PDB file of C-alpha atoms in Angstrom:
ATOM      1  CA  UNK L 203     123.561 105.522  89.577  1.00  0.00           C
ATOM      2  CA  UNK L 204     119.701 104.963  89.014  1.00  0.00           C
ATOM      3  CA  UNK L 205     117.040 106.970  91.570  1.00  0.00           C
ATOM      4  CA  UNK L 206     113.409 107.792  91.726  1.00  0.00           C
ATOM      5  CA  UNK L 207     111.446 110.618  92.924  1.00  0.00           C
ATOM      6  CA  UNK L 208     108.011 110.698  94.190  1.00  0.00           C
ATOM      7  CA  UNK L 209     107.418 114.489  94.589  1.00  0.00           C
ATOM      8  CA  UNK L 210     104.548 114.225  96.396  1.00  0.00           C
ATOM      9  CA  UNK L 211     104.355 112.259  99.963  1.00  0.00           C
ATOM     10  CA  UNK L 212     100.355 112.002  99.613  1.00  0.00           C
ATOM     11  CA  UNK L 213      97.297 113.191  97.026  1.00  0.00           C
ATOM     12  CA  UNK L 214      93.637 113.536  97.665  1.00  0.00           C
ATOM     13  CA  UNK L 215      91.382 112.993  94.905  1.00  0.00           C
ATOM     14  CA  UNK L 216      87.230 112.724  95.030  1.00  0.00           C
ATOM     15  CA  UNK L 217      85.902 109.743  93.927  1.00  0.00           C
ATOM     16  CA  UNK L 218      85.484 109.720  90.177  1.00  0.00           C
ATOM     17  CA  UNK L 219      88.158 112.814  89.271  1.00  0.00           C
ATOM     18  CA  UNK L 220      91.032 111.561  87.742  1.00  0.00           C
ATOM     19  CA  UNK L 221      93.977 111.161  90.011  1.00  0.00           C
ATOM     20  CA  UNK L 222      97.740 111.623  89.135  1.00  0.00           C
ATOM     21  CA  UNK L 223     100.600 110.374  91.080  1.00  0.00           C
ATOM     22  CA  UNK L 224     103.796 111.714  90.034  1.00  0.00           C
ATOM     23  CA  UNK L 225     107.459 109.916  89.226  1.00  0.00           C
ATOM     24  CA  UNK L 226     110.606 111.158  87.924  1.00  0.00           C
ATOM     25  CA  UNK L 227     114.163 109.107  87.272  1.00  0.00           C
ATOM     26  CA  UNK L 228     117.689 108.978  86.757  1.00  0.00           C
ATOM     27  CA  UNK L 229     119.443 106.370  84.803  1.00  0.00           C
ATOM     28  CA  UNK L 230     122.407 106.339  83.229  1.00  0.00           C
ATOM     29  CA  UNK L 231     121.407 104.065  80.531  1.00  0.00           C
ATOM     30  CA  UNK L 232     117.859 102.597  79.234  1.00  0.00           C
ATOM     31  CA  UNK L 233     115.411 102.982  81.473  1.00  0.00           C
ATOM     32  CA  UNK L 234     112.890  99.921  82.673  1.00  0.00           C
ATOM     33  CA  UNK L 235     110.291 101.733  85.045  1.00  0.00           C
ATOM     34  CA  UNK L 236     107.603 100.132  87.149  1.00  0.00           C
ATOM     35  CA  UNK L 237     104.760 100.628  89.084  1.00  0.00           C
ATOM     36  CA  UNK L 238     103.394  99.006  92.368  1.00  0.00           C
ATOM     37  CA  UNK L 239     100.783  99.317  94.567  1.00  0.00           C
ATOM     38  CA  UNK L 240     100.975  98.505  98.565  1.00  0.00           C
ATOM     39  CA  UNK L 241      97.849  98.358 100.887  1.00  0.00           C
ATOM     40  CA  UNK L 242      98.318  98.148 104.409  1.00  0.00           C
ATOM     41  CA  UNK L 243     101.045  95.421 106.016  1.00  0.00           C
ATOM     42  CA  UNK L 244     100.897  93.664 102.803  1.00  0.00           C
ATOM     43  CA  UNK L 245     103.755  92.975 100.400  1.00  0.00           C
ATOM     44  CA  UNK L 246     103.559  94.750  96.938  1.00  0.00           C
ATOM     45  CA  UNK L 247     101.332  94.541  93.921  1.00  0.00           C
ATOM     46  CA  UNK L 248     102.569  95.096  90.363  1.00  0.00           C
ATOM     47  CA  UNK L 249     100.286  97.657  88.575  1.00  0.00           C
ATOM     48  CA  UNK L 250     102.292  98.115  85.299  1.00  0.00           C
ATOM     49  CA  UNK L 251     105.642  98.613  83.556  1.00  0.00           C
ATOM     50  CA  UNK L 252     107.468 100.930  80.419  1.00  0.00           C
ATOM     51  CA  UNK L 253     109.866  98.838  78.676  1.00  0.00           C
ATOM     52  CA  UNK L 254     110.467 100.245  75.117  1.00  0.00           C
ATOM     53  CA  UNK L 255     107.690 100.314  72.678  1.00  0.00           C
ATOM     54  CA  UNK L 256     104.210 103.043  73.231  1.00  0.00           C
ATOM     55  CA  UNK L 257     105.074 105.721  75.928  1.00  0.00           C
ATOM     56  CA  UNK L 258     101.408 104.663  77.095  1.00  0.00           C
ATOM     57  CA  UNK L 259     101.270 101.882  79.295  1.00  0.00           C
ATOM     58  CA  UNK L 260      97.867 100.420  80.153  1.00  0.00           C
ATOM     59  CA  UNK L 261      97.832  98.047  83.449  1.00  0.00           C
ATOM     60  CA  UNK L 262      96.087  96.541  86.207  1.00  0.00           C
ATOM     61  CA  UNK L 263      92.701  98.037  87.543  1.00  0.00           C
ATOM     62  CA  UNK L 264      92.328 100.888  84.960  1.00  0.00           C
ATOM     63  CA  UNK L 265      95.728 102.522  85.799  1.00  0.00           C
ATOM     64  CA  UNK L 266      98.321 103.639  83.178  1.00  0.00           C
ATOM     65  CA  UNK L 267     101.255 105.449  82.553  1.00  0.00           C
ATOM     66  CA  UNK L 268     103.431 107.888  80.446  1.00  0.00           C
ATOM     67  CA  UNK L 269     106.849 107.476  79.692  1.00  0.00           C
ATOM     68  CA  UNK L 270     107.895 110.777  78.735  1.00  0.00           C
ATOM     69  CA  UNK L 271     111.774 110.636  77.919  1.00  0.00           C
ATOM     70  CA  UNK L 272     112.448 113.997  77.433  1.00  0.00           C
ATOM     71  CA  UNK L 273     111.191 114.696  80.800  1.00  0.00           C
ATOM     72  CA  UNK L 274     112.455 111.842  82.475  1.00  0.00           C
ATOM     73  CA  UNK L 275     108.728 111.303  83.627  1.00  0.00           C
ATOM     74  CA  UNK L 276     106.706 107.864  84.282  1.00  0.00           C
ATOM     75  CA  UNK L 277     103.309 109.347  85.969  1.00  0.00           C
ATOM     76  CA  UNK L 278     100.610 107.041  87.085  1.00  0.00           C
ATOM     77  CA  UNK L 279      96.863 108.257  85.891  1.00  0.00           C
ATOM     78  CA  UNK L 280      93.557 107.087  86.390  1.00  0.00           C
ATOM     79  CA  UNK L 281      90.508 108.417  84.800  1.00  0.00           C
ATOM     80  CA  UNK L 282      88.090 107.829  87.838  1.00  0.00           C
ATOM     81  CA  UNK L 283      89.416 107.355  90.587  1.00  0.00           C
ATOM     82  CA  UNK L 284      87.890 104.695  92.801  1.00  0.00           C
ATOM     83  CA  UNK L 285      87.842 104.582  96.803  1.00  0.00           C
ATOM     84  CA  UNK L 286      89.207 101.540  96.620  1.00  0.00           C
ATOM     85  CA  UNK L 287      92.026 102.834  95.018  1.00  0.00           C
ATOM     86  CA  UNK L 288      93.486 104.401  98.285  1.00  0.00           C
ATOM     87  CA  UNK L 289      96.520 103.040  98.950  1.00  0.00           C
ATOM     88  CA  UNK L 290     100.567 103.565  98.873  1.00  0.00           C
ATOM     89  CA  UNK L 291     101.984 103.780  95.504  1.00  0.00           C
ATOM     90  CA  UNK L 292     105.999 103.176  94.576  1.00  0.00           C
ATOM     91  CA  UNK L 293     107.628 104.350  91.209  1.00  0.00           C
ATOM     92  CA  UNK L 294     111.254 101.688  90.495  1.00  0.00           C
ATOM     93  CA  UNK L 295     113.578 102.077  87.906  1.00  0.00           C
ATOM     94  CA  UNK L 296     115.815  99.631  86.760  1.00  0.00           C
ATOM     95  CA  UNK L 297     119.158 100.227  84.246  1.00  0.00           C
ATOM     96  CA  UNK L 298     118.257  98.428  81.050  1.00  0.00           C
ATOM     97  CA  UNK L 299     121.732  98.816  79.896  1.00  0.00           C
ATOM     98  CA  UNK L 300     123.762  97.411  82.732  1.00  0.00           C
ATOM     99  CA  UNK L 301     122.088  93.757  82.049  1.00  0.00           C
ATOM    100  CA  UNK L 302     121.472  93.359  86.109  1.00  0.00           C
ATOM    101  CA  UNK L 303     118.553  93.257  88.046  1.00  0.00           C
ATOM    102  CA  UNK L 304     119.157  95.956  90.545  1.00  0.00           C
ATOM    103  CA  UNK L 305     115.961  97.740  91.066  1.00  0.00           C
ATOM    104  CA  UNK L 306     115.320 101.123  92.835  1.00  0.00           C
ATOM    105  CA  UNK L 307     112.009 102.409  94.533  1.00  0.00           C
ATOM    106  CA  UNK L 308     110.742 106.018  95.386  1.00  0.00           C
ATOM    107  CA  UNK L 309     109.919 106.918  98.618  1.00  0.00           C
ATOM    108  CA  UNK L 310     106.004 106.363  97.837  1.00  0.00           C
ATOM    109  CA  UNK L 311     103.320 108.314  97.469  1.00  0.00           C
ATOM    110  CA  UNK L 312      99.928 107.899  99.536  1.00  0.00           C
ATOM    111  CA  UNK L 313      96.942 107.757  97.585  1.00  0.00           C
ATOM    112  CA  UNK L 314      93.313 108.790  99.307  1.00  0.00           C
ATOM    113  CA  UNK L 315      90.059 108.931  97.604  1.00  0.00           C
ATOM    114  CA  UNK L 316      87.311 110.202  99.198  1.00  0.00           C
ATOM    115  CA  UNK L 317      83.243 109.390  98.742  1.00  0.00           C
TER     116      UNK L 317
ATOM    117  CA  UNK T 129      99.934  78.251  93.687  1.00  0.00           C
ATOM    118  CA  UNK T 130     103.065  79.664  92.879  1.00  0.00           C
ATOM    119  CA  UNK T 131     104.240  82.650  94.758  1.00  0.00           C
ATOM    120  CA  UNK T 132     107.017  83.518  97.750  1.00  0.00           C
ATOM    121  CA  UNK T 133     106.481  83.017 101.561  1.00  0.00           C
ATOM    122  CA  UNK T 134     108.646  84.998 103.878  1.00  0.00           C
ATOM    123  CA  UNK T 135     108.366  84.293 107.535  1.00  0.00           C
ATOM    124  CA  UNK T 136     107.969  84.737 110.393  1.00  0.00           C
ATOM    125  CA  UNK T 137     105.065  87.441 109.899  1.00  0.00           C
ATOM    126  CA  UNK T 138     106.248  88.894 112.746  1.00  0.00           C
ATOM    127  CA  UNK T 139     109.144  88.971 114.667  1.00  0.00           C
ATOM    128  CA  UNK T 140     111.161  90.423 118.059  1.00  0.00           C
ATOM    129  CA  UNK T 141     114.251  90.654 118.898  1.00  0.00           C
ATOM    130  CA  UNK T 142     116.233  91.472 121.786  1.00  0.00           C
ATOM    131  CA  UNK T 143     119.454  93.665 121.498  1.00  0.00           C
ATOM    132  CA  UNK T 144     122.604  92.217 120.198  1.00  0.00           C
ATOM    133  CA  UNK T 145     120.765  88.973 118.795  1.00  0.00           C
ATOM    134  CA  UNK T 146     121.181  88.403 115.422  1.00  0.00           C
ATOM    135  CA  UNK T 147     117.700  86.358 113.766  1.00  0.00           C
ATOM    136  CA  UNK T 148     117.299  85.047 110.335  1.00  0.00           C
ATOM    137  CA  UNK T 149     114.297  85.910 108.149  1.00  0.00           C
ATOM    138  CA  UNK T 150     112.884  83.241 105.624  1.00  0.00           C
ATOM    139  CA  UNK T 151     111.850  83.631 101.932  1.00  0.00           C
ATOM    140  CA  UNK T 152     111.045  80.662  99.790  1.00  0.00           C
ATOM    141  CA  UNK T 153     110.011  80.891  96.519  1.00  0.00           C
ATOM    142  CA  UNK T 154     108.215  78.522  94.011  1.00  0.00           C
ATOM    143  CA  UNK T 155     107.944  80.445  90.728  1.00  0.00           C
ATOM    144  CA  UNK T 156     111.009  79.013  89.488  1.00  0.00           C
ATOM    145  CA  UNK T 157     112.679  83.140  89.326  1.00  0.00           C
ATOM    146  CA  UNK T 158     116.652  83.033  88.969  1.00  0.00           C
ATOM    147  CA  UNK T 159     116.460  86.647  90.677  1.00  0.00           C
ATOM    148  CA  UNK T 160     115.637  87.431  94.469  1.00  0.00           C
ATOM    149  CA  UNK T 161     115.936  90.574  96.721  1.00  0.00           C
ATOM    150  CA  UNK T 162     115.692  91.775 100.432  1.00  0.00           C
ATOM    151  CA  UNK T 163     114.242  95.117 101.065  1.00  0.00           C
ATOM    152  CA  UNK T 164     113.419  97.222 104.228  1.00  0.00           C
ATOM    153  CA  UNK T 165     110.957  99.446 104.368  1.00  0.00           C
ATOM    154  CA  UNK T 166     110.358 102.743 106.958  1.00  0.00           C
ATOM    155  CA  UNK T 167     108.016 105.465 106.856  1.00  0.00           C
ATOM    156  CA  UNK T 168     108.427 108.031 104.650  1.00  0.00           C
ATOM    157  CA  UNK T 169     111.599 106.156 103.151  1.00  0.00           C
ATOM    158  CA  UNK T 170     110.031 103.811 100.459  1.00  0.00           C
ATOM    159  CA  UNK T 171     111.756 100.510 100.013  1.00  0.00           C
ATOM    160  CA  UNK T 172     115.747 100.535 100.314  1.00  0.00           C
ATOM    161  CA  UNK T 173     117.888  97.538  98.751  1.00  0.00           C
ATOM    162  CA  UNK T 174     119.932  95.518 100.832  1.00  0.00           C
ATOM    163  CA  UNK T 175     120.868  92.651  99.145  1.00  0.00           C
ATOM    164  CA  UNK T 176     119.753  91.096  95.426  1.00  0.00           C
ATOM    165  CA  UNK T 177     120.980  87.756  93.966  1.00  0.00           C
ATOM    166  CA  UNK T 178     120.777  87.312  90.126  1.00  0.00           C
ATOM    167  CA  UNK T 179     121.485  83.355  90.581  1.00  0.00           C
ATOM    168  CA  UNK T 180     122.576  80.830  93.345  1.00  0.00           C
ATOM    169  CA  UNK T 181     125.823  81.148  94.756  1.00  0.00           C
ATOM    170  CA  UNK T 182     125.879  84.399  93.873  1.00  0.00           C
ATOM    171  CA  UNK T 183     124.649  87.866  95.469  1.00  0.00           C
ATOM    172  CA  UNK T 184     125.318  91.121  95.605  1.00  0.00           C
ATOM    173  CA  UNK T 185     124.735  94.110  98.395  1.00  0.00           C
ATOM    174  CA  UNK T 186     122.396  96.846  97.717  1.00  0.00           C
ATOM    175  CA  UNK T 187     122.628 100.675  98.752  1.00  0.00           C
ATOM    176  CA  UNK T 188     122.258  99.486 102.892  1.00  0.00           C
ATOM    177  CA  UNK T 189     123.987  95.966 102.870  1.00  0.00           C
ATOM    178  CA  UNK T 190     125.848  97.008 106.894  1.00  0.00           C
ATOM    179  CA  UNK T 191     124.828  94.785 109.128  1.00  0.00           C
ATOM    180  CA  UNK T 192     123.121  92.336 107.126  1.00  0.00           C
ATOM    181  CA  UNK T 193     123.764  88.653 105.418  1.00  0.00           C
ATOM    182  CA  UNK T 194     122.257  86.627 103.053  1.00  0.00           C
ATOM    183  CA  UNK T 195     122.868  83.596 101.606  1.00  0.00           C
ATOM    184  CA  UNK T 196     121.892  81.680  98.030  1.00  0.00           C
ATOM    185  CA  UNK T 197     122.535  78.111  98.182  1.00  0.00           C
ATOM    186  CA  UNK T 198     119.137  76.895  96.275  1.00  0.00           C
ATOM    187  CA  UNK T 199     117.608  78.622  93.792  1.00  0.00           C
ATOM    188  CA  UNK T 200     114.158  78.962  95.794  1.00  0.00           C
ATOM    189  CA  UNK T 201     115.772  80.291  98.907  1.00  0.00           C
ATOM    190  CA  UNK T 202     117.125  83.259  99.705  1.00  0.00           C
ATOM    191  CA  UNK T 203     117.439  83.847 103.833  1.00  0.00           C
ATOM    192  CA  UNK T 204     118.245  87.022 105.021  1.00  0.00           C
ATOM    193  CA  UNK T 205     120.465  87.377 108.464  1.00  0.00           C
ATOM    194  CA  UNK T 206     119.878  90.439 110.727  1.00  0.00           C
ATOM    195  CA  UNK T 207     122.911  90.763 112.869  1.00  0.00           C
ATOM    196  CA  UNK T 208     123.766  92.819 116.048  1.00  0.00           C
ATOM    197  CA  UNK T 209     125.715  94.512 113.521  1.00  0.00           C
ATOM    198  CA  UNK T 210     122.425  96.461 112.723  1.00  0.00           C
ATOM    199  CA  UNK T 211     121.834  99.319 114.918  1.00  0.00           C
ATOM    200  CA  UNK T 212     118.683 100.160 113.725  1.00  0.00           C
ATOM    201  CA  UNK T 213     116.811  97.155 112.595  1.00  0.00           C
ATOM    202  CA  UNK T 214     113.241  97.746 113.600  1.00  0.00           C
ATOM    203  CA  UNK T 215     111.892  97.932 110.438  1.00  0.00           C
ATOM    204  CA  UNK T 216     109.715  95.926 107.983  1.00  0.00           C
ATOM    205  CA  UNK T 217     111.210  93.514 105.416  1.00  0.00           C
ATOM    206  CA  UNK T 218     110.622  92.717 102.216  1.00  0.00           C
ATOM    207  CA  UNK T 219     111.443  89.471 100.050  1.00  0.00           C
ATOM    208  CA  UNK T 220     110.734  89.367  95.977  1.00  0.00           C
ATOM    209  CA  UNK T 221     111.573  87.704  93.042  1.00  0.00           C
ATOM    210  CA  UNK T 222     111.700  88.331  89.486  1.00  0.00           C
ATOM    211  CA  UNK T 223     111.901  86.153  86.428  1.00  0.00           C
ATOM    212  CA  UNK T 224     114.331  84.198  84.798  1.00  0.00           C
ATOM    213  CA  UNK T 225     117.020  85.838  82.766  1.00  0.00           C
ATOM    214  CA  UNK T 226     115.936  84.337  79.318  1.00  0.00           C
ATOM    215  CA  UNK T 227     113.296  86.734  79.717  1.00  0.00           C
ATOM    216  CA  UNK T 228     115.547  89.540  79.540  1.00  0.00           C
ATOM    217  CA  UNK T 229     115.726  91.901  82.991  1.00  0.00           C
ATOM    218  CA  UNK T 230     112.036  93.727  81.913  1.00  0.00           C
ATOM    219  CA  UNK T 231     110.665  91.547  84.300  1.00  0.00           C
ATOM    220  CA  UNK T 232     109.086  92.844  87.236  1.00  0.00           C
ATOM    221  CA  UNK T 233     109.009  91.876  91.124  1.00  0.00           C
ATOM    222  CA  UNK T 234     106.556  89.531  92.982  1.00  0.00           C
ATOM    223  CA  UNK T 235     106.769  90.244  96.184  1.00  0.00           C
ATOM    224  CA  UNK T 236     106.079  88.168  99.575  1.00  0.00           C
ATOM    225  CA  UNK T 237     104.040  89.502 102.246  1.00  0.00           C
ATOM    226  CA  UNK T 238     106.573  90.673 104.820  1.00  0.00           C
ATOM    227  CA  UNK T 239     108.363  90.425 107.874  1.00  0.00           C
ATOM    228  CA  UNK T 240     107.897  92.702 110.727  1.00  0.00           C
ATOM    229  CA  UNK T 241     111.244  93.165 112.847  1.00  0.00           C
ATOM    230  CA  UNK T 242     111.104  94.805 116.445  1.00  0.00           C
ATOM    231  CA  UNK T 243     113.301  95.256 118.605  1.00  0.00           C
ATOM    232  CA  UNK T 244     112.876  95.009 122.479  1.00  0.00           C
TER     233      UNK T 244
END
């Protein structure tokens, strides 16, 4: 069975220190791992995704991400974090090996910034 | 321009009513999903379809329907069934399957489900 973990329910970062939001999986095969971002009563935005290839992943609005297999790790980083960037943030796995498009989200992880 | 609409935005309910949420999508994606989302829960699955006709339930399918007949529709039924369904919903799509499953979600604004 495939599952996410978001450690932490919320981090505070100052404007311009880098920020780290944390994601760990389980899947029983190849792992397809995603980002999104969600701002308030809004659907969600796609930030960035690990499919095979460089364990860094660049995406949307500076963010990126390390796949780190060993670990079973996919955290989001930014080097300066914006206020803007304050917002909810889901890790979701999918099971490359399966062939299906079942996809799992974390819990989420709030995001603030502050001036 | 392409995306998915879900309505209503907002939506109540009295007990033992069941009410159908809408999600229509243009982006020409063989692969749709409901989700619900609470506090401090993230997003839970409750249905996905990988192609009309066909669907399958996710980890909290009780209570719920769906339907695919077209491949840009993908209704979601909230029955009485559902003893907890305050809650807000969440309709997405992904792309086709020649592009392999790496594809990730678009997702419509939401539905907001209360009940009186």
């Amino acid at each position: 069975a495939q599952s996410v973990a978001q450690p932490e329910d919320q981090v505070n970062v100052a404007e311009g220190n880098p920020l780290t939001v944390k994601c760990t999986y389980s899947v029983s095969g190849n792992p397809y791992l995603f980002w999104y971002v969600q701002y308030p009563n809004r659907g969600l935005q796609f930030l960035l995704k690990y499919i095979t290839g460089d364990n860094l992943v660049k995406g949307s609005y500076g963010f990126e991400a390390e796949f780190n297999k060993s670990q079973t790790s996919f955290h989001l980083k930014k080097p300066s974090a914006l206020v803007s960037d304050s917002a909810l943030y889901f890790c979701a796995v999918r099971d490359g090996s399966t062939g299906g498009f079942k996809t799992i989200f974390g819990a989420g992880t709030r995001l603030f910034v502050k001036a | 321009d392409g995306g998915i609409t879900q309505s209503p935005k907002y939506l109540f309910r009295k007990e033992g009513q069941n009410v159908t949420l809408s999600c229509e999508q243009n982006l020409n994606h063989d692969a749709m999903y409901w989700y619900r989302q609470d506090p401090g829960q993230g997003l839970r699955l409750i249905y996905y379809s990988q192609i009309v006709n066909d669907f399958q339930k996710g980890d909290i399918a009780e209570g719920y329907s769906v339907s695919r007949e077209k491949k840009e529709s993908f209704p979601l039924t909230v029955t009485s069934a559902q003893k907890n369904p305050t809650a807000f919903y969440l309709c997405a799509s992904s792309p086709s399957r020649e592009k392999g499953i790496g594809g990730e979600l678009f997702f419509g604004e939401g539905s907001r489900l209360t009940v009186l």
